[in-house]
């Protein structure tokens, strides 16, 4: 009997070690995932006609939650506050957020679920068409975004930072800016509303690099990261991911 007990203890200890005993996922035991976003970034996140956060990211994270057996509650907040709120006010963030080395110092990212690049929104008659021609320009960006980081490095630039991309676009329409640097899909959405006045140029011609969007989670929460990655993989396999791309983003 003693021997059996010892064997049992041994098995339990090993199992504990293998599953990372004491390093339970931060959402273990929670029925609801609190997910932060900034619903100012169509088509990934926006407030719909009923006043609710909607968009590709919102639908995707709800589907991820469903795969994990949890419901999802969306917290709409400023983009710039998302990273620092992960693990305290929110369990994770989905916000068209690009994986950057700087952010990786404080959060862990899921596998990437979308690829993007920064675009440059310009008045239709603007002659800006290269990285050098951005020099000394008045550039509007959404605060704390990769567009902000890029604009801040342009020689002689005056960068105006907004909480909402749409406010930057309005200042461009009012001639308070020379251009707006923002991610491809929101740029295309904003320009489609003002196609007479504005155009959007692909950042590739400015030398901007591709960016990978991913879901941000607490640093070191490997259990949560792998649960989210498994859910993402299942959603790709069962066709849900493609359906959501088609519904919210359209064919590429
Ligand atoms: N992809 C950009 C970033 O991560 C912008 C995201 C956003 O404005 N929601 O910084």
mmCIF file of C-alpha atoms and ligand atoms in Angstrom:
data_model
loop_
_atom_site.group_PDB
_atom_site.id
_atom_site.type_symbol
_atom_site.label_atom_id
_atom_site.label_comp_id
_atom_site.label_asym_id
_atom_site.label_seq_id
_atom_site.Cartn_x
_atom_site.Cartn_y
_atom_site.Cartn_z
ATOM 1 C CA UNK A 1 0.000 0.000 0.000
ATOM 2 C CA UNK A 2 2.786 2.349 0.950
ATOM 3 C CA UNK A 3 4.504 1.536 -2.294
ATOM 4 C CA UNK A 4 1.328 2.257 -4.272
ATOM 5 C CA UNK A 5 0.979 5.583 -2.473
ATOM 6 C CA UNK A 6 4.574 6.459 -3.299
ATOM 7 C CA UNK A 7 4.021 5.605 -6.953
ATOM 8 C CA UNK A 8 0.838 7.683 -7.003
ATOM 9 C CA UNK A 9 2.631 10.645 -5.408
ATOM 10 C CA UNK A 10 5.405 10.314 -7.919
ATOM 11 C CA UNK A 11 2.985 10.277 -10.872
ATOM 12 C CA UNK A 12 1.134 13.285 -9.470
ATOM 13 C CA UNK A 13 4.364 15.225 -8.975
ATOM 14 C CA UNK A 14 5.569 14.461 -12.491
ATOM 15 C CA UNK A 15 2.191 15.375 -13.956
ATOM 16 C CA UNK A 16 2.314 18.599 -11.954
ATOM 17 C CA UNK A 17 5.731 19.416 -13.308
ATOM 18 C CA UNK A 18 4.736 18.600 -16.867
ATOM 19 C CA UNK A 19 1.644 20.784 -16.814
ATOM 20 C CA UNK A 20 3.593 23.587 -15.191
ATOM 21 C CA UNK A 21 2.100 23.234 -11.719
ATOM 22 C CA UNK A 22 1.500 26.641 -10.174
ATOM 23 C CA UNK A 23 1.582 28.387 -13.559
ATOM 24 C CA UNK A 24 -2.115 28.165 -14.326
ATOM 25 C CA UNK A 25 -3.475 30.367 -17.081
ATOM 26 C CA UNK A 26 -4.589 33.764 -15.783
ATOM 27 C CA UNK A 27 -8.095 33.052 -17.114
ATOM 28 C CA UNK A 28 -8.400 29.557 -15.613
ATOM 29 C CA UNK A 29 -11.723 29.261 -13.805
ATOM 30 C CA UNK A 30 -13.123 32.395 -15.466
ATOM 31 C CA UNK A 31 -16.264 32.007 -17.570
ATOM 32 C CA UNK A 32 -15.785 35.334 -19.295
ATOM 33 C CA UNK A 33 -12.756 36.763 -21.066
ATOM 34 C CA UNK A 34 -12.446 40.528 -20.689
ATOM 35 C CA UNK A 35 -11.009 41.700 -23.994
ATOM 36 C CA UNK A 36 -9.794 45.234 -24.593
ATOM 37 C CA UNK A 37 -10.029 46.972 -27.945
ATOM 38 C CA UNK A 38 -10.188 50.446 -29.442
ATOM 39 C CA UNK A 39 -13.296 50.479 -31.619
ATOM 40 C CA UNK A 40 -12.009 53.209 -33.960
ATOM 41 C CA UNK A 41 -10.299 51.029 -36.527
ATOM 42 C CA UNK A 42 -12.643 49.818 -39.248
ATOM 43 C CA UNK A 43 -13.058 47.130 -40.502
ATOM 44 C CA UNK A 44 -11.254 45.455 -37.573
ATOM 45 C CA UNK A 45 -13.194 47.260 -34.836
ATOM 46 C CA UNK A 46 -15.821 49.957 -34.813
ATOM 47 C CA UNK A 47 -19.048 50.793 -33.017
ATOM 48 C CA UNK A 48 -22.004 49.488 -35.038
ATOM 49 C CA UNK A 49 -25.385 51.140 -35.561
ATOM 50 C CA UNK A 50 -26.694 49.545 -32.347
ATOM 51 C CA UNK A 51 -23.844 51.139 -30.389
ATOM 52 C CA UNK A 52 -21.947 47.873 -29.876
ATOM 53 C CA UNK A 53 -18.300 47.112 -30.688
ATOM 54 C CA UNK A 54 -18.230 45.123 -33.925
ATOM 55 C CA UNK A 55 -15.800 44.206 -36.710
ATOM 56 C CA UNK A 56 -13.422 41.454 -37.764
ATOM 57 C CA UNK A 57 -11.409 41.396 -34.527
ATOM 58 C CA UNK A 58 -14.527 41.382 -32.354
ATOM 59 C CA UNK A 59 -16.068 38.476 -34.280
ATOM 60 C CA UNK A 60 -12.745 36.630 -34.261
ATOM 61 C CA UNK A 61 -12.191 36.951 -30.514
ATOM 62 C CA UNK A 62 -15.779 35.874 -29.796
ATOM 63 C CA UNK A 63 -15.143 32.762 -31.927
ATOM 64 C CA UNK A 64 -11.861 32.172 -30.043
ATOM 65 C CA UNK A 65 -13.749 32.480 -26.742
ATOM 66 C CA UNK A 66 -16.339 30.004 -27.944
ATOM 67 C CA UNK A 67 -13.616 27.469 -28.802
ATOM 68 C CA UNK A 68 -12.193 27.974 -25.298
ATOM 69 C CA UNK A 69 -15.651 27.543 -23.737
ATOM 70 C CA UNK A 70 -15.763 31.135 -22.495
ATOM 71 C CA UNK A 71 -17.908 34.123 -23.270
ATOM 72 C CA UNK A 72 -16.279 37.399 -24.276
ATOM 73 C CA UNK A 73 -16.864 40.861 -22.854
ATOM 74 C CA UNK A 74 -15.436 43.733 -24.882
ATOM 75 C CA UNK A 75 -13.933 46.766 -23.122
ATOM 76 C CA UNK A 76 -13.614 49.714 -25.469
ATOM 77 C CA UNK A 77 -10.654 51.894 -24.461
ATOM 78 C CA UNK A 78 -7.916 54.108 -25.896
ATOM 79 C CA UNK A 79 -5.417 52.229 -28.046
ATOM 80 C CA UNK A 80 -2.537 53.683 -26.092
ATOM 81 C CA UNK A 81 -3.837 52.180 -22.797
ATOM 82 C CA UNK A 82 -4.343 48.620 -24.048
ATOM 83 C CA UNK A 83 -0.880 47.133 -23.501
ATOM 84 C CA UNK A 84 -0.529 48.466 -19.952
ATOM 85 C CA UNK A 85 -4.022 47.206 -19.021
ATOM 86 C CA UNK A 86 -3.377 43.574 -19.990
ATOM 87 C CA UNK A 87 -3.353 41.358 -16.925
ATOM 88 C CA UNK A 88 -5.095 43.980 -14.766
ATOM 89 C CA UNK A 89 -8.167 45.660 -16.307
ATOM 90 C CA UNK A 90 -8.338 43.248 -19.257
ATOM 91 C CA UNK A 91 -7.354 39.623 -19.877
ATOM 92 C CA UNK A 92 -6.145 40.292 -23.411
ATOM 93 C CA UNK A 93 -6.352 42.817 -26.246
ATOM 94 C CA UNK A 94 -7.354 42.531 -29.891
ATOM 95 C CA UNK A 95 -7.076 45.792 -31.783
ATOM 96 C CA UNK A 96 -5.336 45.320 -35.116
ATOM 97 C CA UNK A 97 -2.285 45.370 -32.890
ATOM 98 C CA UNK A 98 1.057 44.905 -34.587
ATOM 99 C CA UNK A 99 3.655 42.678 -32.972
ATOM 100 C CA UNK A 100 6.615 44.938 -32.124
ATOM 101 C CA UNK A 101 9.801 44.239 -30.158
ATOM 102 C CA UNK A 102 8.909 47.033 -27.751
ATOM 103 C CA UNK A 103 5.471 45.562 -26.961
ATOM 104 C CA UNK A 104 6.947 42.074 -26.671
ATOM 105 C CA UNK A 105 8.904 43.307 -23.646
ATOM 106 C CA UNK A 106 5.664 43.592 -21.666
ATOM 107 C CA UNK A 107 3.134 41.265 -23.303
ATOM 108 C CA UNK A 108 3.054 37.927 -25.111
ATOM 109 C CA UNK A 109 1.441 37.662 -28.541
ATOM 110 C CA UNK A 110 -0.597 34.900 -30.142
ATOM 111 C CA UNK A 111 0.306 33.621 -33.582
ATOM 112 C CA UNK A 112 -0.348 36.323 -36.133
ATOM 113 C CA UNK A 113 -3.859 36.370 -37.577
ATOM 114 C CA UNK A 114 -3.476 39.089 -40.225
ATOM 115 C CA UNK A 115 -0.802 40.936 -42.192
ATOM 116 C CA UNK A 116 -0.905 44.659 -42.842
ATOM 117 C CA UNK A 117 1.228 47.643 -43.785
ATOM 118 C CA UNK A 118 0.990 51.365 -43.048
ATOM 119 C CA UNK A 119 -0.686 53.466 -45.774
ATOM 120 C CA UNK A 120 -0.382 57.187 -46.405
ATOM 121 C CA UNK A 121 -3.649 59.123 -46.812
ATOM 122 C CA UNK A 122 -3.261 62.282 -48.885
ATOM 123 C CA UNK A 123 -5.385 64.957 -50.553
ATOM 124 C CA UNK A 124 -5.956 63.807 -54.154
ATOM 125 C CA UNK A 125 -3.707 66.550 -55.584
ATOM 126 C CA UNK A 126 -0.811 65.904 -53.193
ATOM 127 C CA UNK A 127 2.581 65.179 -54.726
ATOM 128 C CA UNK A 128 3.872 63.238 -51.734
ATOM 129 C CA UNK A 129 4.848 59.827 -53.116
ATOM 130 C CA UNK A 130 8.099 58.687 -51.470
ATOM 131 C CA UNK A 131 9.711 58.518 -48.041
ATOM 132 C CA UNK A 132 11.843 61.613 -48.745
ATOM 133 C CA UNK A 133 8.824 63.649 -49.776
ATOM 134 C CA UNK A 134 7.354 63.099 -46.287
ATOM 135 C CA UNK A 135 10.155 65.228 -44.818
ATOM 136 C CA UNK A 136 9.078 68.432 -43.037
ATOM 137 C CA UNK A 137 5.401 67.452 -43.403
ATOM 138 C CA UNK A 138 2.548 67.758 -40.925
ATOM 139 C CA UNK A 139 1.634 64.121 -40.294
ATOM 140 C CA UNK A 140 -1.453 62.916 -38.437
ATOM 141 C CA UNK A 141 -1.431 59.543 -36.667
ATOM 142 C CA UNK A 142 -3.320 57.558 -34.097
ATOM 143 C CA UNK A 143 -1.464 57.925 -30.804
ATOM 144 C CA UNK A 144 0.869 55.103 -29.780
ATOM 145 C CA UNK A 145 0.514 53.176 -33.024
ATOM 146 C CA UNK A 146 3.136 51.935 -35.441
ATOM 147 C CA UNK A 147 2.049 54.796 -37.735
ATOM 148 C CA UNK A 148 3.010 57.172 -34.901
ATOM 149 C CA UNK A 149 6.429 55.486 -34.515
ATOM 150 C CA UNK A 150 7.109 55.727 -38.267
ATOM 151 C CA UNK A 151 5.951 59.363 -38.542
ATOM 152 C CA UNK A 152 8.065 60.368 -35.537
ATOM 153 C CA UNK A 153 11.204 59.174 -37.350
ATOM 154 C CA UNK A 154 10.640 61.246 -40.497
ATOM 155 C CA UNK A 155 13.123 64.126 -40.599
ATOM 156 C CA UNK A 156 11.553 67.497 -39.790
ATOM 157 C CA UNK A 157 8.045 66.062 -39.387
ATOM 158 C CA UNK A 158 5.442 67.699 -37.165
ATOM 159 C CA UNK A 159 3.398 64.816 -35.779
ATOM 160 C CA UNK A 160 -0.149 65.371 -34.483
ATOM 161 C CA UNK A 161 -1.387 62.465 -32.385
ATOM 162 C CA UNK A 162 -5.100 61.642 -32.145
ATOM 163 C CA UNK A 163 -7.056 59.120 -30.098
ATOM 164 C CA UNK A 164 -9.194 58.361 -33.133
ATOM 165 C CA UNK A 165 -7.902 57.874 -36.656
ATOM 166 C CA UNK A 166 -11.053 59.533 -37.971
ATOM 167 C CA UNK A 167 -10.125 62.799 -36.207
ATOM 168 C CA UNK A 168 -6.773 62.801 -38.018
ATOM 169 C CA UNK A 169 -8.600 62.271 -41.312
ATOM 170 C CA UNK A 170 -10.919 65.206 -40.530
ATOM 171 C CA UNK A 171 -7.925 67.459 -39.855
ATOM 172 C CA UNK A 172 -6.435 66.348 -43.175
ATOM 173 C CA UNK A 173 -9.714 67.302 -44.900
ATOM 174 C CA UNK A 174 -9.523 70.691 -43.145
ATOM 175 C CA UNK A 175 -5.964 71.260 -44.393
ATOM 176 C CA UNK A 176 -4.451 71.109 -40.901
ATOM 177 C CA UNK A 177 -2.277 68.163 -41.993
ATOM 178 C CA UNK A 178 -0.388 67.130 -45.128
ATOM 179 C CA UNK A 179 -1.021 63.414 -44.671
ATOM 180 C CA UNK A 180 -2.178 60.699 -42.272
ATOM 181 C CA UNK A 181 -0.202 57.499 -41.715
ATOM 182 C CA UNK A 182 -2.445 54.629 -40.656
ATOM 183 C CA UNK A 183 -2.866 50.904 -41.363
ATOM 184 C CA UNK A 184 -3.976 49.771 -44.823
ATOM 185 C CA UNK A 185 -7.562 48.662 -44.175
ATOM 186 C CA UNK A 186 -8.672 51.626 -42.028
ATOM 187 C CA UNK A 187 -6.959 53.929 -44.573
ATOM 188 C CA UNK A 188 -8.977 52.366 -47.384
ATOM 189 C CA UNK A 189 -12.186 52.589 -45.348
ATOM 190 C CA UNK A 190 -11.670 56.280 -44.513
ATOM 191 C CA UNK A 191 -10.719 57.168 -48.084
ATOM 192 C CA UNK A 192 -13.738 55.346 -49.514
ATOM 193 C CA UNK A 193 -15.946 57.765 -47.533
ATOM 194 C CA UNK A 194 -14.101 60.815 -48.990
ATOM 195 C CA UNK A 195 -12.986 59.474 -52.372
ATOM 196 C CA UNK A 196 -13.436 62.870 -54.057
ATOM 197 C CA UNK A 197 -10.970 64.572 -51.710
ATOM 198 C CA UNK A 198 -8.574 61.859 -50.551
ATOM 199 C CA UNK A 199 -6.392 59.047 -51.845
ATOM 200 C CA UNK A 200 -4.437 56.314 -50.042
ATOM 201 C CA UNK A 201 -0.972 55.193 -51.124
ATOM 202 C CA UNK A 202 0.540 51.820 -50.284
ATOM 203 C CA UNK A 203 3.270 52.238 -47.682
ATOM 204 C CA UNK A 204 5.434 49.750 -49.556
ATOM 205 C CA UNK A 205 6.368 52.601 -51.923
ATOM 206 C CA UNK A 206 7.554 54.556 -48.865
ATOM 207 C CA UNK A 207 9.631 51.600 -47.695
ATOM 208 C CA UNK A 208 7.307 50.689 -44.802
ATOM 209 C CA UNK A 209 7.585 47.079 -43.711
ATOM 210 C CA UNK A 210 4.835 44.469 -43.438
ATOM 211 C CA UNK A 211 3.257 44.211 -39.988
ATOM 212 C CA UNK A 212 1.696 41.197 -38.278
ATOM 213 C CA UNK A 213 -1.456 41.586 -36.179
ATOM 214 C CA UNK A 214 -1.799 39.370 -33.110
ATOM 215 C CA UNK A 215 -3.724 39.082 -29.858
ATOM 216 C CA UNK A 216 -1.812 40.446 -26.855
ATOM 217 C CA UNK A 217 -1.849 38.573 -23.532
ATOM 218 C CA UNK A 218 -0.075 38.772 -20.173
ATOM 219 C CA UNK A 219 3.669 38.235 -20.335
ATOM 220 C CA UNK A 220 4.646 34.629 -19.582
ATOM 221 C CA UNK A 221 1.110 33.216 -19.659
ATOM 222 C CA UNK A 222 2.105 30.353 -21.934
ATOM 223 C CA UNK A 223 -1.026 28.358 -21.122
ATOM 224 C CA UNK A 224 -3.295 31.155 -22.275
ATOM 225 C CA UNK A 225 -1.188 31.808 -25.377
ATOM 226 C CA UNK A 226 -1.325 28.157 -26.424
ATOM 227 C CA UNK A 227 -5.080 27.928 -25.749
ATOM 228 C CA UNK A 228 -5.655 31.001 -27.939
ATOM 229 C CA UNK A 229 -3.312 29.674 -30.644
ATOM 230 C CA UNK A 230 -5.139 26.311 -30.701
ATOM 231 C CA UNK A 231 -8.468 28.135 -31.034
ATOM 232 C CA UNK A 232 -7.089 30.260 -33.898
ATOM 233 C CA UNK A 233 -5.827 27.152 -35.644
ATOM 234 C CA UNK A 234 -9.208 25.427 -35.282
ATOM 235 C CA UNK A 235 -10.962 28.493 -36.689
ATOM 236 C CA UNK A 236 -8.676 28.444 -39.724
ATOM 237 C CA UNK A 237 -9.306 24.733 -40.211
ATOM 238 C CA UNK A 238 -13.096 24.847 -39.884
ATOM 239 C CA UNK A 239 -13.458 27.777 -42.304
ATOM 240 C CA UNK A 240 -14.644 30.342 -39.746
ATOM 241 C CA UNK A 241 -11.559 32.518 -40.245
ATOM 242 C CA UNK A 242 -12.124 32.740 -44.025
ATOM 243 C CA UNK A 243 -15.795 33.482 -43.516
ATOM 244 C CA UNK A 244 -14.966 36.366 -41.196
ATOM 245 C CA UNK A 245 -12.376 37.774 -43.626
ATOM 246 C CA UNK A 246 -14.997 37.660 -46.365
ATOM 247 C CA UNK A 247 -17.697 39.209 -44.190
ATOM 248 C CA UNK A 248 -15.690 42.075 -42.685
ATOM 249 C CA UNK A 249 -12.654 42.700 -44.877
ATOM 250 C CA UNK A 250 -13.743 41.428 -48.286
ATOM 251 C CA UNK A 251 -11.674 39.581 -50.841
ATOM 252 C CA UNK A 252 -8.017 40.581 -50.968
HETATM 253 N N1 LIG B 1 -1.393 48.291 -36.182
HETATM 254 C C1 LIG B 1 -1.157 49.520 -35.507
HETATM 255 C C2 LIG B 1 -0.448 49.271 -34.211
HETATM 256 O O1 LIG B 1 -0.445 48.190 -33.720
HETATM 257 C C3 LIG B 1 -2.433 50.324 -35.271
HETATM 258 C C4 LIG B 1 -3.470 49.635 -34.452
HETATM 259 C C5 LIG B 1 -4.682 50.487 -34.119
HETATM 260 O O2 LIG B 1 -4.677 51.699 -34.301
HETATM 261 N N2 LIG B 1 -5.722 49.885 -33.624
HETATM 262 O O3 LIG B 1 0.153 50.138 -33.653
#
